[in-house]
Structures are given as structure tokens and as C-alpha cells.
PDB file of C-alpha atoms in Angstrom:
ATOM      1  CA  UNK A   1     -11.110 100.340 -38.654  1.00 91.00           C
ATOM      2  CA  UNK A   2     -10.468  97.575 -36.250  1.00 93.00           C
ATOM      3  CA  UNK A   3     -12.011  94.443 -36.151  1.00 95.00           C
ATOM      4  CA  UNK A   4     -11.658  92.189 -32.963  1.00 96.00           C
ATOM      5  CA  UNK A   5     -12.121  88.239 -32.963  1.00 94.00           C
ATOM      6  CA  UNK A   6     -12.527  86.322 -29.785  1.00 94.00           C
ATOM      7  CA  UNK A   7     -12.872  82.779 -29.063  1.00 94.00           C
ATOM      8  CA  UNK A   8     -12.242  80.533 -25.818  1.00 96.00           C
ATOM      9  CA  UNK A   9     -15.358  81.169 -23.674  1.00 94.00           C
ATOM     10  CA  UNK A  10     -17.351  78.464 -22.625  1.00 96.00           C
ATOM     11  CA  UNK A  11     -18.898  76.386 -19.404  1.00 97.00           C
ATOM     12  CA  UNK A  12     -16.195  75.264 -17.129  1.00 97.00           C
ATOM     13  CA  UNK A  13     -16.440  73.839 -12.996  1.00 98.00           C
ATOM     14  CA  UNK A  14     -15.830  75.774 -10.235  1.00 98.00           C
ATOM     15  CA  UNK A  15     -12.179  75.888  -9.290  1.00 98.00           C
ATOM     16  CA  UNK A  16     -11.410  75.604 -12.943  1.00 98.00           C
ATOM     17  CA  UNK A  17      -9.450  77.097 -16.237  1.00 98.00           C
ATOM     18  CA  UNK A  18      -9.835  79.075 -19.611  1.00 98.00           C
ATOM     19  CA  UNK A  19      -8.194  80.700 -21.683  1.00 98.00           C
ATOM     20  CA  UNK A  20      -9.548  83.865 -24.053  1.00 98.00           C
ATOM     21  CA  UNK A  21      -8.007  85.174 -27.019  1.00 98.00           C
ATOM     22  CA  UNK A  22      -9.000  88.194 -28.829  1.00 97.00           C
ATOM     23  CA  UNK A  23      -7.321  88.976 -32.152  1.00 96.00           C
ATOM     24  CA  UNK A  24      -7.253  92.244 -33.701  1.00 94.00           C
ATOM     25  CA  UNK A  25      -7.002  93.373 -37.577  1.00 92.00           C
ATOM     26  CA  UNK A  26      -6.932  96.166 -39.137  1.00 91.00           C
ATOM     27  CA  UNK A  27      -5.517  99.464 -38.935  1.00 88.00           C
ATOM     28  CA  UNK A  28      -3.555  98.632 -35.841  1.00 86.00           C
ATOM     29  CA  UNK A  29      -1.648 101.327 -34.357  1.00 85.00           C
ATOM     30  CA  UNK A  30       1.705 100.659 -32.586  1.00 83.00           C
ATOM     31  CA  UNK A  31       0.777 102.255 -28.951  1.00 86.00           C
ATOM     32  CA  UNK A  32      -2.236 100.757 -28.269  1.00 89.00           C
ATOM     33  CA  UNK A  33      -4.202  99.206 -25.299  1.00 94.00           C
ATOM     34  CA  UNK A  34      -6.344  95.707 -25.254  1.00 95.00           C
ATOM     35  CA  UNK A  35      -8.302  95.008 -22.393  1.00 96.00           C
ATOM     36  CA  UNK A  36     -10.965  92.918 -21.440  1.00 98.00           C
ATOM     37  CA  UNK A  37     -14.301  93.907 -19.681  1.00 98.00           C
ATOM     38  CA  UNK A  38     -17.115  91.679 -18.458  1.00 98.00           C
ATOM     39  CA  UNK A  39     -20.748  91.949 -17.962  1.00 98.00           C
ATOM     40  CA  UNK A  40     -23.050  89.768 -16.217  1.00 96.00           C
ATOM     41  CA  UNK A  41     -26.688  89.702 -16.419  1.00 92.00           C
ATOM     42  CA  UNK A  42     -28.084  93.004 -14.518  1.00 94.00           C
ATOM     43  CA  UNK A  43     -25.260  94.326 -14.075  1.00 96.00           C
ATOM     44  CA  UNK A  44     -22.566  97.356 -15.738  1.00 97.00           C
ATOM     45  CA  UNK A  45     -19.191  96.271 -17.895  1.00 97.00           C
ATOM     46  CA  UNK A  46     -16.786  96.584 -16.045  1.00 97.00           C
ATOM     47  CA  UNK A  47     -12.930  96.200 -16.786  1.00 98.00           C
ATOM     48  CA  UNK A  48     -11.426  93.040 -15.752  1.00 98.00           C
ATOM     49  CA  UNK A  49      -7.661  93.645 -17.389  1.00 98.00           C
ATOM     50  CA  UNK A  50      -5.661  95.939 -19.096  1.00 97.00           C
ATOM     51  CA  UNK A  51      -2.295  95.555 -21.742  1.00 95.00           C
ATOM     52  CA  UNK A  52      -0.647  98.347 -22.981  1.00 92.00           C
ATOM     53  CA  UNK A  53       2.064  98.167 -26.212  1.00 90.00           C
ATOM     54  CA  UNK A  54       4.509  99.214 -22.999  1.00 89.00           C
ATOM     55  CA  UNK A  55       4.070  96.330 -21.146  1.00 89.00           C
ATOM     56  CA  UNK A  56       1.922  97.084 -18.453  1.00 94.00           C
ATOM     57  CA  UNK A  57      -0.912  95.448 -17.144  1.00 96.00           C
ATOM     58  CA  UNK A  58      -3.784  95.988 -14.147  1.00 97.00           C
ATOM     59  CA  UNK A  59      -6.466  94.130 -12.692  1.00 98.00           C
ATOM     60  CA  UNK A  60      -9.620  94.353 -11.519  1.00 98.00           C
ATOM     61  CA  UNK A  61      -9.638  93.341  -7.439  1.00 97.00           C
ATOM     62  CA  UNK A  62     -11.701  90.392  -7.862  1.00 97.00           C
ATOM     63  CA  UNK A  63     -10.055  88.934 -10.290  1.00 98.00           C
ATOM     64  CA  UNK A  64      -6.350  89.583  -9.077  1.00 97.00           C
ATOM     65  CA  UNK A  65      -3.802  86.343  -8.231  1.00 97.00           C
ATOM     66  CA  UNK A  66      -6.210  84.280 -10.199  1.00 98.00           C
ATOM     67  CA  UNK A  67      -6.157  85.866 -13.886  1.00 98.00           C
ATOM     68  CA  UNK A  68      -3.726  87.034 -16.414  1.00 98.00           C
ATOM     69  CA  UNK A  69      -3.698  88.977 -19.184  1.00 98.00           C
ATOM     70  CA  UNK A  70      -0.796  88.581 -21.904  1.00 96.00           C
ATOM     71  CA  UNK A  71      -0.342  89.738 -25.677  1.00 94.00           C
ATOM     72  CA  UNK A  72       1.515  88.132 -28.631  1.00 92.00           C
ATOM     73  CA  UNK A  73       2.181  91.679 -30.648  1.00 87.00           C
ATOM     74  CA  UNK A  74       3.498  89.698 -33.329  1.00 90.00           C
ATOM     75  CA  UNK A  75      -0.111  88.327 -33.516  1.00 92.00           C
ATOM     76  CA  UNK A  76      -1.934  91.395 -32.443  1.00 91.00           C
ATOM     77  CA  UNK A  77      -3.627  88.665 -29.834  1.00 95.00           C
ATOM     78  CA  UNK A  78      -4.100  89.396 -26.101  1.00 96.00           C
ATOM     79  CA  UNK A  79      -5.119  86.654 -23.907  1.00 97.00           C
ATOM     80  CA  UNK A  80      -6.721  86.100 -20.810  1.00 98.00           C
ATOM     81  CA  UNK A  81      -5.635  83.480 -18.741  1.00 98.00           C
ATOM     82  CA  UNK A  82      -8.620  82.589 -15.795  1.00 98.00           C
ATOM     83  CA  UNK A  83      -7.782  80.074 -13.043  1.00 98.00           C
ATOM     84  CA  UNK A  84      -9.689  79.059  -9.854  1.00 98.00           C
ATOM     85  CA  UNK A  85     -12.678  80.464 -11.419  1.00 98.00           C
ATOM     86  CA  UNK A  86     -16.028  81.215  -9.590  1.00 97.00           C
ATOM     87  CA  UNK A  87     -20.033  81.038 -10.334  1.00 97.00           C
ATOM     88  CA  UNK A  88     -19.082  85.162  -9.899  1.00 96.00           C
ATOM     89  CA  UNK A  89     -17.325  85.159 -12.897  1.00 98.00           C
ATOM     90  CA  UNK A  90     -19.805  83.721 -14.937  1.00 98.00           C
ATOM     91  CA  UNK A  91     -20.199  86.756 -17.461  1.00 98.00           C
ATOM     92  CA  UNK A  92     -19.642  87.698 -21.385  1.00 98.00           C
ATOM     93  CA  UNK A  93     -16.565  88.894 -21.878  1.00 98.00           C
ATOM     94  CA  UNK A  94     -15.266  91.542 -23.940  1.00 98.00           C
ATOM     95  CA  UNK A  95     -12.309  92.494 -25.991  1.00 97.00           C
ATOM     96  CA  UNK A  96     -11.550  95.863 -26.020  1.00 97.00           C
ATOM     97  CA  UNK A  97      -9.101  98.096 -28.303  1.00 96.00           C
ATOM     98  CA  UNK A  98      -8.022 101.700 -27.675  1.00 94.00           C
ATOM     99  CA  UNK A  99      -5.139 103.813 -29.094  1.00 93.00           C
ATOM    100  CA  UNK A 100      -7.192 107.185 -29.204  1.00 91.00           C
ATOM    101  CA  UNK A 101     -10.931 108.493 -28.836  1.00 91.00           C
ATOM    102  CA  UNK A 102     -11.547 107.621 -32.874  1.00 91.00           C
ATOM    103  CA  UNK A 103      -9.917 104.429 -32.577  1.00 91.00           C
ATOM    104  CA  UNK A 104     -12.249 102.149 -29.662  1.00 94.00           C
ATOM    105  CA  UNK A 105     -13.896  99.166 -31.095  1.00 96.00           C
ATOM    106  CA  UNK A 106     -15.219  96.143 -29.048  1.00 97.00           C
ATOM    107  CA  UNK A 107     -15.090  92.665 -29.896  1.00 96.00           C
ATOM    108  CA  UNK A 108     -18.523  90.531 -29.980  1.00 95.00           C
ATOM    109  CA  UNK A 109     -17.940  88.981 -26.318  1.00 96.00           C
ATOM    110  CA  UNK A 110     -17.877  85.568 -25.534  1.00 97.00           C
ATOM    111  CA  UNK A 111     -19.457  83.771 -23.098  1.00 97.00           C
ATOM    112  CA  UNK A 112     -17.857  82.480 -19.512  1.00 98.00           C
ATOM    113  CA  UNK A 113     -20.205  80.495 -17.133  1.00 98.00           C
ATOM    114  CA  UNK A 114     -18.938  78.787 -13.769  1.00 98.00           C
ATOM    115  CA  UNK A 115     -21.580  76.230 -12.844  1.00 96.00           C
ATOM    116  CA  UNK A 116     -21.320  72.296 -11.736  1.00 94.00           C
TER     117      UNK A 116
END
């Protein structure tokens, strides 16, 4: 079992910053991948950003040049950085943590809205 803690969401201005962390503990396994998906009202998850234990990392189109995603292995903590962020991102977020088909929990989400 995994268990997934986020924290970091919030209401922020147009044009602004967060920062999400997600926290994993557990049975951690040392190949892994943490990624983050979003959902907004009406609408599918949908994967914003991907870490893998190698090192790599993708992004969703939209949310390319403006977000990153980074880990702390040490911590078992991936974060997700968001700058110049839109009413379009305005979504609950999700932690997500893979290392095989038995092993794919999901954190709670947390809550991002853009609004003045």
C-alpha cells in the first residue's frame, strides 16, 4: 500500500504562482512514476506531468513553458511548480503513483482556482 499526501492548492490571480507537493508512504518501490492529473468540473482527468525514478519528465501541451514537475526521492515528494497560471487551469489536482498495475493509488486532489 501507498498512501499519497498533497497540500499547496488554493485560489491564486491570473498571471500567478503555486506550488503542489504530493508525498508518498508506504511500500515505495525504487522505479516508480509520480504524476499529476487534473480535472475540472465537466470535464475527464487528464495528465498534466509525469516523473519517473530515471529522471524524465513530460507535459501536457497546455501547460508546457509554464509548469514544472520535480521530485525530492530522498523525500518520496514530487512537486509541481505552476507559473503564469490561467482561469483554464482552475481544476483539482491529483497525485498519482505507479510502479506496476497492483501498485496505482491516487492522492485526495487538491484544489487550484485562477480567478480575480
Amino acid at each position: 500500500q501507498v498512501q499519497l499526501v498533497e497540500s499547496g492548492g488554493g485560489l491564486v490571480q491570473p498571471g500567478g504562482s503555486l506550488r503542489l507537493s504530493c508525498t508518498a508512504s508506504g511500500s515505495i518501490f525504487s522505479i516508480n512514476t509520480m504524476d499529476w492529473y487534473r480535472q475540472a468540473p465537466g470535464k475527464e482527468r487528464e495528465l498534466v506531468a509525469t516523473s519517473t525514478t530515471g529522471g524524465s519528465t513530460n507535459y501536457a501541451d497546455s501547460v508546457k513553458g509554464r509548469f514544472t514537475i520535480s521530485r525530492d526521492s530522498t523525500k518520496n515528494t514530487v512537486y509541481l511548480q505552476m507559473n503564469s497560471l490561467k482561469p483554464e487551469d482552475t481544476a483539482v489536482y491529483y497525485c498519482n503513483y505507479y510502479s506496476d498495475p497492483a501498485n496505482d493509488y491516487w492522492g485526495q486532489g487538491t484544489q487550484v482556482t485562477v480567478s480575480s
